[in-house]
Short mmCIF file of N, CA and C in Angstrom, two decimals:
data_model
loop_
_atom_site.label_atom_id
_atom_site.label_comp_id
_atom_site.label_asym_id
_atom_site.label_seq_id
_atom_site.Cartn_x
_atom_site.Cartn_y
_atom_site.Cartn_z
N MET A 219 -48.02 99.10 -34.66
CA MET A 219 -46.38 98.67 -33.36
C MET A 219 -46.36 99.67 -32.64
N PRO A 220 -45.85 99.22 -31.44
CA PRO A 220 -45.88 100.54 -30.53
C PRO A 220 -44.57 100.94 -30.27
N VAL A 221 -44.78 102.04 -30.19
CA VAL A 221 -43.79 102.73 -30.29
C VAL A 221 -43.58 103.45 -28.95
N GLN A 222 -42.59 103.83 -28.03
CA GLN A 222 -42.24 104.03 -26.47
C GLN A 222 -41.62 105.35 -26.35
N LYS A 223 -42.27 106.00 -25.72
CA LYS A 223 -41.51 107.80 -24.84
C LYS A 223 -41.83 107.35 -23.88
N GLN A 224 -39.78 107.78 -23.20
CA GLN A 224 -39.39 108.09 -21.44
C GLN A 224 -40.52 110.11 -21.41
N THR A 225 -40.65 108.84 -20.25
CA THR A 225 -40.92 110.49 -19.65
C THR A 225 -40.98 110.28 -18.08
N ARG A 226 -41.02 111.77 -17.65
CA ARG A 226 -40.41 111.58 -16.28
C ARG A 226 -40.78 110.33 -15.14
N ALA A 227 -42.61 110.48 -15.09
CA ALA A 227 -43.77 108.88 -14.95
C ALA A 227 -43.19 108.34 -15.53
N GLY A 228 -42.50 107.78 -16.03
CA GLY A 228 -41.81 106.10 -17.09
C GLY A 228 -42.42 106.74 -17.94
N GLN A 229 -42.97 105.30 -19.12
CA GLN A 229 -42.68 105.11 -20.27
C GLN A 229 -44.27 105.34 -21.41
N ARG A 230 -44.16 106.56 -21.51
CA ARG A 230 -45.46 106.49 -22.60
C ARG A 230 -45.61 105.47 -24.13
N THR A 231 -46.47 105.15 -24.05
CA THR A 231 -47.06 103.84 -25.25
C THR A 231 -48.09 104.30 -26.18
N ARG A 232 -47.23 103.91 -27.23
CA ARG A 232 -48.20 105.38 -28.93
C ARG A 232 -47.90 103.74 -29.27
N PHE A 233 -49.19 103.60 -30.47
CA PHE A 233 -49.35 102.89 -31.08
C PHE A 233 -49.43 103.30 -33.18
N LYS A 234 -48.54 102.68 -33.34
CA LYS A 234 -48.59 103.63 -35.21
C LYS A 234 -48.42 102.28 -35.56
N ALA A 235 -49.52 102.68 -37.07
CA ALA A 235 -50.09 101.57 -37.64
C ALA A 235 -49.91 101.84 -39.44
N PHE A 236 -49.01 101.02 -39.52
CA PHE A 236 -49.14 101.65 -41.34
C PHE A 236 -50.48 100.61 -41.69
N VAL A 237 -50.93 100.87 -42.84
CA VAL A 237 -51.90 100.05 -43.94
C VAL A 237 -51.76 100.85 -44.71
N ALA A 238 -52.02 99.70 -46.20
CA ALA A 238 -51.98 99.90 -46.99
C ALA A 238 -53.08 99.24 -48.60
N ILE A 239 -53.57 100.51 -48.84
CA ILE A 239 -54.59 99.54 -50.22
C ILE A 239 -54.14 99.68 -51.76
N GLY A 240 -54.87 98.70 -52.24
CA GLY A 240 -54.34 98.62 -53.71
C GLY A 240 -55.67 97.77 -53.96
N ASP A 241 -56.53 98.15 -55.49
CA ASP A 241 -56.57 96.72 -55.92
C ASP A 241 -56.17 95.94 -57.06
N GLN A 242 -54.74 95.68 -57.55
CA GLN A 242 -54.29 95.47 -57.96
C GLN A 242 -54.33 95.73 -59.38
N ASP A 243 -55.09 95.93 -59.63
CA ASP A 243 -54.85 96.96 -60.84
C ASP A 243 -54.47 98.26 -62.00
N GLY A 244 -53.37 98.70 -61.08
CA GLY A 244 -52.48 100.21 -61.37
C GLY A 244 -53.21 101.06 -59.36
N HIS A 245 -52.90 100.88 -59.11
CA HIS A 245 -53.53 101.22 -57.13
C HIS A 245 -53.71 101.56 -56.07
N ILE A 246 -52.59 102.43 -56.14
CA ILE A 246 -51.34 101.94 -54.12
C ILE A 246 -51.98 102.98 -53.74
N GLY A 247 -52.41 103.27 -52.27
CA GLY A 247 -52.27 103.91 -51.32
C GLY A 247 -51.44 103.53 -49.98
N LEU A 248 -50.57 104.13 -49.44
CA LEU A 248 -50.42 104.39 -48.24
C LEU A 248 -50.38 105.03 -46.72
N GLY A 249 -50.91 105.03 -45.67
CA GLY A 249 -51.14 105.36 -44.89
C GLY A 249 -50.42 104.99 -43.12
N VAL A 250 -50.22 106.17 -42.17
CA VAL A 250 -49.58 105.75 -40.91
C VAL A 250 -49.88 106.58 -40.07
N LYS A 251 -50.55 106.37 -39.24
CA LYS A 251 -50.75 106.67 -38.06
C LYS A 251 -50.61 106.23 -36.84
N CYS A 252 -50.26 106.98 -36.22
CA CYS A 252 -49.49 106.97 -34.40
C CYS A 252 -51.19 107.26 -33.34
N SER A 253 -50.89 106.51 -32.76
CA SER A 253 -52.68 106.72 -31.77
C SER A 253 -52.09 106.44 -30.23
N LYS A 254 -52.95 106.18 -28.88
CA LYS A 254 -52.29 105.81 -28.32
C LYS A 254 -52.95 104.37 -28.54
N GLU A 255 -54.26 104.57 -29.34
CA GLU A 255 -54.74 103.17 -29.03
C GLU A 255 -54.77 102.46 -29.91
N VAL A 256 -54.83 100.88 -30.62
CA VAL A 256 -54.77 100.55 -31.62
C VAL A 256 -55.16 100.82 -32.39
N ALA A 257 -57.17 100.90 -32.31
CA ALA A 257 -58.02 100.25 -33.41
C ALA A 257 -57.93 102.26 -33.33
N THR A 258 -57.91 102.87 -32.74
CA THR A 258 -58.33 104.39 -33.05
C THR A 258 -56.85 104.86 -33.95
N ALA A 259 -55.33 104.24 -33.96
CA ALA A 259 -53.97 103.89 -35.17
C ALA A 259 -54.53 103.58 -36.36
N ILE A 260 -55.35 101.74 -35.87
CA ILE A 260 -55.77 101.36 -37.48
C ILE A 260 -56.93 102.61 -38.86
N ARG A 261 -57.48 102.70 -37.82
CA ARG A 261 -58.53 103.97 -37.74
C ARG A 261 -57.76 104.95 -38.98
N GLY A 262 -57.07 105.27 -39.18
CA GLY A 262 -56.56 106.62 -38.79
C GLY A 262 -55.69 106.80 -40.18
N ALA A 263 -55.09 105.93 -40.21
CA ALA A 263 -54.27 104.47 -40.96
C ALA A 263 -55.15 104.53 -42.39
N ILE A 264 -56.44 103.87 -41.85
CA ILE A 264 -56.19 103.44 -43.37
C ILE A 264 -57.53 104.53 -44.06
N ILE A 265 -57.54 105.66 -43.51
CA ILE A 265 -58.95 106.65 -44.32
C ILE A 265 -57.22 107.34 -44.33
N LEU A 266 -56.17 107.80 -44.04
CA LEU A 266 -55.06 108.68 -44.71
C LEU A 266 -54.80 107.69 -46.06
N ALA A 267 -54.90 106.65 -45.72
CA ALA A 267 -54.22 105.30 -47.19
C ALA A 267 -55.03 105.78 -48.64
N LYS A 268 -56.67 105.80 -48.32
CA LYS A 268 -58.51 105.51 -49.16
C LYS A 268 -57.40 107.29 -50.04
N LEU A 269 -56.31 108.19 -48.68
CA LEU A 269 -56.75 109.54 -49.57
C LEU A 269 -55.46 109.81 -49.98
N SER A 270 -55.09 108.77 -50.18
CA SER A 270 -52.66 108.95 -50.55
C SER A 270 -53.31 107.88 -51.45
N ILE A 271 -54.13 107.42 -52.40
CA ILE A 271 -53.73 106.80 -53.66
C ILE A 271 -53.58 106.85 -54.59
N VAL A 272 -52.52 106.48 -55.36
CA VAL A 272 -51.85 106.85 -56.51
C VAL A 272 -52.24 106.09 -57.64
N PRO A 273 -52.23 106.10 -59.08
CA PRO A 273 -51.80 105.47 -59.84
C PRO A 273 -50.07 104.26 -59.95
N VAL A 274 -50.05 103.81 -60.49
CA VAL A 274 -49.60 102.80 -60.64
C VAL A 274 -48.55 102.12 -61.97
N ARG A 275 -48.11 103.36 -62.99
CA ARG A 275 -47.79 103.00 -63.85
C ARG A 275 -47.36 101.62 -64.95
N ARG A 276 -48.08 100.49 -65.15
CA ARG A 276 -46.95 99.34 -65.78
C ARG A 276 -46.27 98.61 -66.59
N GLY A 277 -45.67 98.90 -66.68
CA GLY A 277 -45.12 98.33 -68.34
C GLY A 277 -44.50 96.67 -69.15
N TYR A 278 -43.53 96.64 -69.78
CA TYR A 278 -43.30 94.91 -70.20
C TYR A 278 -41.87 94.92 -70.15
N TRP A 279 -41.23 93.60 -70.36
CA TRP A 279 -40.09 93.36 -70.42
C TRP A 279 -40.28 92.90 -71.72
N GLY A 280 -39.41 93.55 -72.54
CA GLY A 280 -38.87 92.33 -74.39
C GLY A 280 -41.19 92.55 -74.21
N ASN A 281 -41.17 92.44 -75.40
CA ASN A 281 -42.20 92.50 -76.66
C ASN A 281 -42.88 92.52 -75.57
N LYS A 282 -43.67 93.02 -76.78
CA LYS A 282 -45.96 93.92 -75.98
C LYS A 282 -46.35 92.96 -76.07
N MET A 283 -46.70 91.65 -75.89
CA MET A 283 -48.40 90.73 -75.50
C MET A 283 -48.32 90.49 -74.47
N GLY A 284 -49.92 90.68 -74.06
CA GLY A 284 -50.74 90.08 -73.62
C GLY A 284 -50.50 90.89 -72.52
N LYS A 285 -51.61 91.24 -71.26
CA LYS A 285 -51.25 92.89 -70.47
C LYS A 285 -50.26 92.72 -70.26
N PRO A 286 -50.12 94.84 -69.23
CA PRO A 286 -48.58 95.04 -69.25
C PRO A 286 -48.10 94.01 -67.68
N HIS A 287 -47.26 93.15 -67.28
CA HIS A 287 -47.23 92.56 -65.68
C HIS A 287 -45.87 93.34 -64.84
N THR A 288 -45.17 94.35 -65.46
CA THR A 288 -43.97 95.33 -64.47
C THR A 288 -44.00 96.67 -64.82
N VAL A 289 -42.71 97.31 -64.46
CA VAL A 289 -42.88 98.80 -63.52
C VAL A 289 -42.22 98.99 -64.90
N PRO A 290 -42.34 100.46 -65.94
CA PRO A 290 -41.80 100.83 -66.86
C PRO A 290 -40.31 99.93 -67.31
N CYS A 291 -39.32 101.07 -66.18
CA CYS A 291 -38.33 101.76 -66.41
C CYS A 291 -37.75 101.35 -64.71
N LYS A 292 -37.10 101.38 -64.23
CA LYS A 292 -36.16 101.47 -63.14
C LYS A 292 -36.78 102.82 -63.22
N VAL A 293 -36.98 102.42 -61.31
CA VAL A 293 -37.81 103.68 -60.59
C VAL A 293 -37.15 103.08 -59.27
N THR A 294 -36.45 104.97 -58.89
CA THR A 294 -35.86 104.45 -57.16
C THR A 294 -36.26 105.68 -56.24
N GLY A 295 -37.36 104.92 -55.65
CA GLY A 295 -37.76 106.23 -54.18
C GLY A 295 -36.75 106.53 -52.84
N ARG A 296 -36.92 106.79 -51.46
CA ARG A 296 -36.34 106.59 -50.35
C ARG A 296 -37.21 107.74 -49.72
N CYS A 297 -36.57 106.73 -48.32
CA CYS A 297 -37.03 107.81 -46.73
C CYS A 297 -35.80 106.63 -45.56
N GLY A 298 -35.97 108.58 -45.40
CA GLY A 298 -34.68 108.27 -44.50
C GLY A 298 -33.50 107.91 -45.34
N SER A 299 -32.96 106.20 -44.26
CA SER A 299 -31.94 105.87 -44.51
C SER A 299 -32.15 104.84 -46.29
N VAL A 300 -32.97 104.56 -45.87
CA VAL A 300 -33.68 103.78 -47.11
C VAL A 300 -33.49 103.93 -48.91
N LEU A 301 -33.10 102.62 -49.33
CA LEU A 301 -33.16 103.73 -51.03
C LEU A 301 -33.73 102.22 -51.80
N VAL A 302 -35.33 102.49 -52.13
CA VAL A 302 -35.46 100.55 -53.01
C VAL A 302 -35.62 101.18 -54.39
N ARG A 303 -35.37 100.07 -55.05
CA ARG A 303 -34.83 99.63 -56.65
C ARG A 303 -35.90 99.18 -56.76
N LEU A 304 -36.75 100.03 -58.29
CA LEU A 304 -37.06 98.97 -59.33
C LEU A 304 -37.05 98.21 -60.27
N ILE A 305 -37.14 97.04 -60.54
CA ILE A 305 -36.06 97.48 -61.92
C ILE A 305 -37.27 96.23 -62.71
N PRO A 306 -37.15 96.32 -64.06
CA PRO A 306 -37.87 95.85 -64.30
C PRO A 306 -38.14 94.43 -64.57
N ALA A 307 -38.69 92.77 -64.63
CA ALA A 307 -37.87 91.51 -64.72
C ALA A 307 -39.17 90.84 -65.55
N PRO A 308 -38.58 90.24 -66.36
CA PRO A 308 -39.46 88.94 -67.43
C PRO A 308 -40.77 88.76 -66.67
N ARG A 309 -41.63 88.65 -67.64
CA ARG A 309 -42.82 87.48 -67.49
C ARG A 309 -42.30 86.59 -66.79
N GLY A 310 -43.14 86.06 -65.47
CA GLY A 310 -43.31 84.58 -65.03
C GLY A 310 -41.92 84.47 -64.08
N THR A 311 -41.71 85.70 -63.54
CA THR A 311 -40.42 85.60 -63.04
C THR A 311 -41.16 85.94 -61.10
N GLY A 312 -41.45 87.12 -61.11
CA GLY A 312 -42.55 87.27 -60.27
C GLY A 312 -42.35 88.30 -59.54
N ILE A 313 -42.06 88.56 -58.72
CA ILE A 313 -41.65 89.76 -57.66
C ILE A 313 -40.61 89.46 -56.55
N VAL A 314 -39.06 89.48 -56.78
CA VAL A 314 -38.01 89.03 -55.75
C VAL A 314 -37.93 90.66 -55.72
N SER A 315 -37.97 90.72 -53.96
CA SER A 315 -38.12 91.74 -52.69
C SER A 315 -38.16 90.51 -51.83
N GLY A 316 -37.70 91.69 -50.79
CA GLY A 316 -38.33 91.15 -49.11
C GLY A 316 -40.03 91.13 -49.09
N PRO A 317 -40.77 90.61 -47.93
CA PRO A 317 -41.87 90.90 -47.28
C PRO A 317 -42.43 91.92 -47.68
N VAL A 318 -42.42 93.68 -47.52
CA VAL A 318 -42.38 94.58 -47.49
C VAL A 318 -43.25 94.93 -48.80
N PRO A 319 -42.25 94.96 -49.85
CA PRO A 319 -42.23 95.56 -50.78
C PRO A 319 -42.53 94.40 -51.61
N LYS A 320 -42.49 93.29 -51.81
CA LYS A 320 -43.32 92.42 -51.98
C LYS A 320 -44.86 92.28 -52.08
N LYS A 321 -45.50 92.75 -50.22
CA LYS A 321 -46.68 92.96 -50.96
C LYS A 321 -47.80 94.59 -51.65
N LEU A 322 -46.49 95.57 -51.95
CA LEU A 322 -46.46 96.89 -51.96
C LEU A 322 -47.36 96.40 -53.16
N LEU A 323 -45.81 96.05 -53.85
CA LEU A 323 -46.29 95.36 -55.75
C LEU A 323 -47.76 94.49 -56.02
N HIS A 324 -47.50 93.60 -54.81
CA HIS A 324 -48.64 92.89 -55.65
C HIS A 324 -49.72 93.00 -55.54
N MET A 325 -49.77 94.38 -54.73
CA MET A 325 -51.63 94.87 -54.37
C MET A 325 -51.72 96.28 -55.19
N ALA A 326 -50.35 96.65 -55.69
CA ALA A 326 -50.50 97.25 -57.02
C ALA A 326 -50.99 96.66 -59.02
N GLY A 327 -50.59 95.51 -58.21
CA GLY A 327 -50.41 95.05 -60.02
C GLY A 327 -49.65 94.41 -60.50
N ILE A 328 -48.29 94.90 -59.51
CA ILE A 328 -47.32 94.09 -60.30
C ILE A 328 -46.95 92.56 -60.18
N ASP A 329 -46.63 91.80 -60.74
CA ASP A 329 -46.29 90.47 -60.57
C ASP A 329 -44.70 89.87 -61.14
N ASP A 330 -44.41 90.95 -62.24
CA ASP A 330 -43.10 90.61 -62.12
C ASP A 330 -42.28 91.82 -61.87
N CYS A 331 -41.26 91.80 -60.71
CA CYS A 331 -40.35 93.13 -59.70
C CYS A 331 -38.87 92.25 -60.00
N HIS A 332 -37.39 93.19 -59.96
CA HIS A 332 -36.56 92.89 -59.19
C HIS A 332 -36.35 93.90 -58.29
N THR A 333 -35.76 93.67 -57.04
CA THR A 333 -35.44 94.66 -56.29
C THR A 333 -33.79 94.80 -56.46
N SER A 334 -33.84 96.13 -55.77
CA SER A 334 -32.63 96.27 -55.10
C SER A 334 -32.87 97.27 -53.89
N THR A 335 -32.01 96.47 -52.85
CA THR A 335 -32.44 97.90 -51.70
C THR A 335 -30.18 98.38 -50.55
N SER A 336 -31.03 99.17 -50.44
CA SER A 336 -29.52 99.77 -49.31
C SER A 336 -30.16 100.59 -47.53
N GLY A 337 -29.65 100.57 -47.37
CA GLY A 337 -29.88 101.47 -45.76
C GLY A 337 -30.94 100.27 -45.28
N SER A 338 -31.01 101.26 -44.43
CA SER A 338 -31.55 100.47 -42.78
C SER A 338 -33.14 99.76 -43.04
N THR A 339 -33.28 98.24 -44.14
CA THR A 339 -34.74 97.89 -44.91
C THR A 339 -35.60 97.63 -43.21
N GLY A 340 -34.12 97.18 -42.44
CA GLY A 340 -35.25 96.76 -41.46
C GLY A 340 -36.43 97.76 -40.39
N THR A 341 -35.90 98.42 -40.87
CA THR A 341 -37.26 100.04 -40.14
C THR A 341 -38.21 99.34 -41.32
N LEU A 342 -39.97 99.22 -40.85
CA LEU A 342 -40.32 98.93 -41.52
C LEU A 342 -41.22 100.23 -42.32
N GLY A 343 -41.48 100.89 -41.44
CA GLY A 343 -41.96 102.33 -42.12
C GLY A 343 -41.33 103.08 -42.83
N ASN A 344 -40.08 102.77 -43.42
CA ASN A 344 -38.98 104.06 -43.98
C ASN A 344 -39.21 103.07 -45.07
N PHE A 345 -39.04 101.23 -45.02
CA PHE A 345 -39.68 100.47 -46.32
C PHE A 345 -40.25 100.19 -46.75
N ALA A 346 -41.69 100.69 -46.16
CA ALA A 346 -42.36 100.61 -47.17
C ALA A 346 -42.98 102.39 -47.65
N LYS A 347 -42.68 103.34 -47.38
CA LYS A 347 -42.36 104.78 -47.67
C LYS A 347 -42.04 104.63 -49.24
N ALA A 348 -40.63 103.88 -48.44
CA ALA A 348 -39.51 104.55 -50.17
C ALA A 348 -39.78 102.77 -51.70
N THR A 349 -40.28 102.01 -50.59
CA THR A 349 -41.10 101.38 -52.36
C THR A 349 -42.41 101.84 -52.23
N TYR A 350 -43.10 102.84 -50.97
CA TYR A 350 -44.59 103.52 -52.31
C TYR A 350 -44.42 104.47 -52.86
N ASP A 351 -43.02 105.28 -51.95
CA ASP A 351 -42.25 106.63 -53.82
C ASP A 351 -42.22 106.24 -54.59
N ALA A 352 -41.93 105.59 -54.79
CA ALA A 352 -40.32 104.36 -55.83
C ALA A 352 -42.28 104.42 -57.47
N MET A 353 -42.60 103.52 -56.63
CA MET A 353 -44.37 103.52 -57.24
C MET A 353 -44.81 104.25 -57.39
N THR A 354 -45.03 105.30 -56.73
CA THR A 354 -45.63 107.18 -57.32
C THR A 354 -44.07 107.47 -58.06
N LYS A 355 -43.31 107.62 -58.54
CA LYS A 355 -42.55 107.70 -59.18
C LYS A 355 -42.98 106.88 -60.96
N THR A 356 -43.85 106.19 -61.14
CA THR A 356 -43.57 105.88 -62.32
C THR A 356 -44.44 106.01 -63.70
N TYR A 357 -45.31 107.17 -62.87
CA TYR A 357 -45.70 108.31 -64.07
C TYR A 357 -44.99 109.68 -64.39
N SER A 358 -43.63 109.63 -63.35
CA SER A 358 -43.02 110.43 -63.40
C SER A 358 -41.90 110.70 -64.59
N TYR A 359 -41.61 108.74 -65.27
CA TYR A 359 -41.42 110.05 -66.80
C TYR A 359 -41.73 109.53 -67.45
N LEU A 360 -41.46 109.99 -69.45
CA LEU A 360 -42.27 110.33 -69.78
C LEU A 360 -41.17 109.46 -70.94
N THR A 361 -42.15 108.33 -71.10
CA THR A 361 -41.10 107.45 -72.12
C THR A 361 -41.94 107.58 -72.94
N PRO A 362 -41.69 107.20 -75.03
CA PRO A 362 -41.77 106.98 -76.50
C PRO A 362 -42.92 107.35 -76.84
N ASP A 363 -43.87 105.94 -75.27
CA ASP A 363 -45.10 105.84 -76.10
C ASP A 363 -46.01 106.42 -75.73
N LEU A 364 -45.80 108.07 -74.13
CA LEU A 364 -46.23 108.09 -73.90
C LEU A 364 -46.54 110.26 -74.60
N TRP A 365 -45.24 110.34 -75.70
CA TRP A 365 -44.90 111.23 -77.00
C TRP A 365 -46.19 111.92 -77.43
N THR A 366 -46.21 112.57 -77.78
CA THR A 366 -47.74 113.01 -78.47
C THR A 366 -47.28 113.20 -80.18
N GLU A 367 -47.89 112.89 -80.51
CA GLU A 367 -47.74 113.23 -82.78
C GLU A 367 -48.09 114.67 -82.09
N MET A 368 -46.87 115.06 -83.11
CA MET A 368 -46.40 116.08 -84.07
C MET A 368 -46.35 116.24 -84.66
N GLY A 369 -46.66 117.11 -86.22
CA GLY A 369 -47.18 116.76 -87.47
C GLY A 369 -45.69 118.00 -87.77
N LEU A 370 -45.28 117.26 -88.94
CA LEU A 370 -43.95 117.37 -89.60
C LEU A 370 -44.30 119.27 -89.66
N ARG A 371 -44.08 120.52 -89.51
CA ARG A 371 -43.83 122.16 -90.46
C ARG A 371 -42.55 121.51 -91.24
N ALA A 372 -43.39 123.06 -91.87
CA ALA A 372 -42.31 123.19 -92.69
C ALA A 372 -41.29 123.70 -92.74
N SER A 373 -39.78 124.02 -92.83
CA SER A 373 -39.32 124.28 -92.14
C SER A 373 -38.94 125.97 -93.27
N PRO A 374 -38.57 126.97 -92.37
CA PRO A 374 -37.92 127.92 -92.54
C PRO A 374 -37.74 128.99 -93.50
N TYR A 375 -37.34 128.52 -94.19
CA TYR A 375 -36.35 128.26 -95.70
C TYR A 375 -37.12 128.00 -96.33
N SER A 376 -38.31 126.84 -96.77
CA SER A 376 -39.05 126.67 -97.84
C SER A 376 -40.57 127.44 -97.58
N ALA A 377 -40.69 128.18 -96.59
CA ALA A 377 -42.15 128.42 -96.17
C ALA A 377 -41.82 129.52 -96.79
N HIS A 378 -41.18 130.97 -96.89
CA HIS A 378 -41.13 131.94 -97.26
C HIS A 378 -39.43 132.11 -98.29
N ALA A 379 -39.84 130.80 -98.66
CA ALA A 379 -39.15 131.25 -100.19
C ALA A 379 -39.47 132.32 -101.13
N GLU A 380 -40.16 133.11 -100.88
CA GLU A 380 -41.11 133.80 -102.13
C GLU A 380 -39.68 135.67 -101.62
N PHE A 381 -39.89 135.69 -100.13
CA PHE A 381 -39.71 136.25 -100.01
C PHE A 381 -38.23 136.61 -100.13
N LEU A 382 -37.80 135.50 -99.48
CA LEU A 382 -36.36 135.42 -99.71
C LEU A 382 -35.82 135.40 -100.93
N SER A 383 -37.03 135.28 -101.95
CA SER A 383 -35.59 134.94 -103.47
C SER A 383 -36.21 136.37 -104.00
N LYS A 384 -36.38 137.16 -103.29
CA LYS A 384 -37.33 138.99 -104.17
C LYS A 384 -36.03 139.38 -103.42
N GLY A 385 -34.87 139.37 -102.86
CA GLY A 385 -34.35 140.47 -101.71
C GLY A 385 -35.32 141.96 -101.24
N GLY A 386 -36.25 141.26 -100.73
CA GLY A 386 -36.57 142.22 -100.81
C GLY A 386 -37.04 142.62 -98.95
N PHE A 387 -36.01 142.77 -98.53
CA PHE A 387 -35.75 142.97 -97.06
C PHE A 387 -34.40 144.83 -97.41
N LYS A 388 -34.58 145.32 -96.51
CA LYS A 388 -33.90 146.64 -96.78
C LYS A 388 -32.44 145.81 -96.36
N LYS A 389 -31.65 146.09 -96.16
CA LYS A 389 -29.94 146.41 -95.35
C LYS A 389 -30.19 147.83 -94.15
N THR A 390 -29.69 147.94 -93.06
CA THR A 390 -29.60 148.83 -92.47
C THR A 390 -27.92 149.30 -91.63
N VAL A 391 -27.60 149.70 -91.90
CA VAL A 391 -26.09 149.89 -91.84
C VAL A 391 -26.41 150.93 -91.18
N ILE A 392 -25.35 150.51 -89.19
CA ILE A 392 -25.15 151.50 -88.57
C ILE A 392 -24.11 151.77 -88.18
#
């Protein structure tokens, strides 16, 4: 997209490129680059997108049959005035959103998802960045399936029952 700045001599036009990279298997990257030439901007955005690849956690809606197909929980991302909320959806729903998040979610390997947005979503850059931000937060939630197994410990009363039953401790009076 061309971006213009007004100067004394007229306008200075620069080109801003947004590049998204995904493997449709739980990874997504987003790169943004501004340059005087279109090719340079695209090349720089591709490099930045490859450097910013993050894992996207996928989950289930309802029972855990088959492969994960949606986001694990409701997640929110924002950039500027744009707020994007990703909401889990039943299998077969598809991606219910605008064209920008739909493409990013598809690249990340999410098959079913509802979205809720607010703000100036016509700003393509902020809309894409807010969606990317929401997808990066999918691994920030600690759900029960990520809990580590903790063995049950004996309570302090049962562990030190002998000592307590003897009454072998001294009482100090101040």
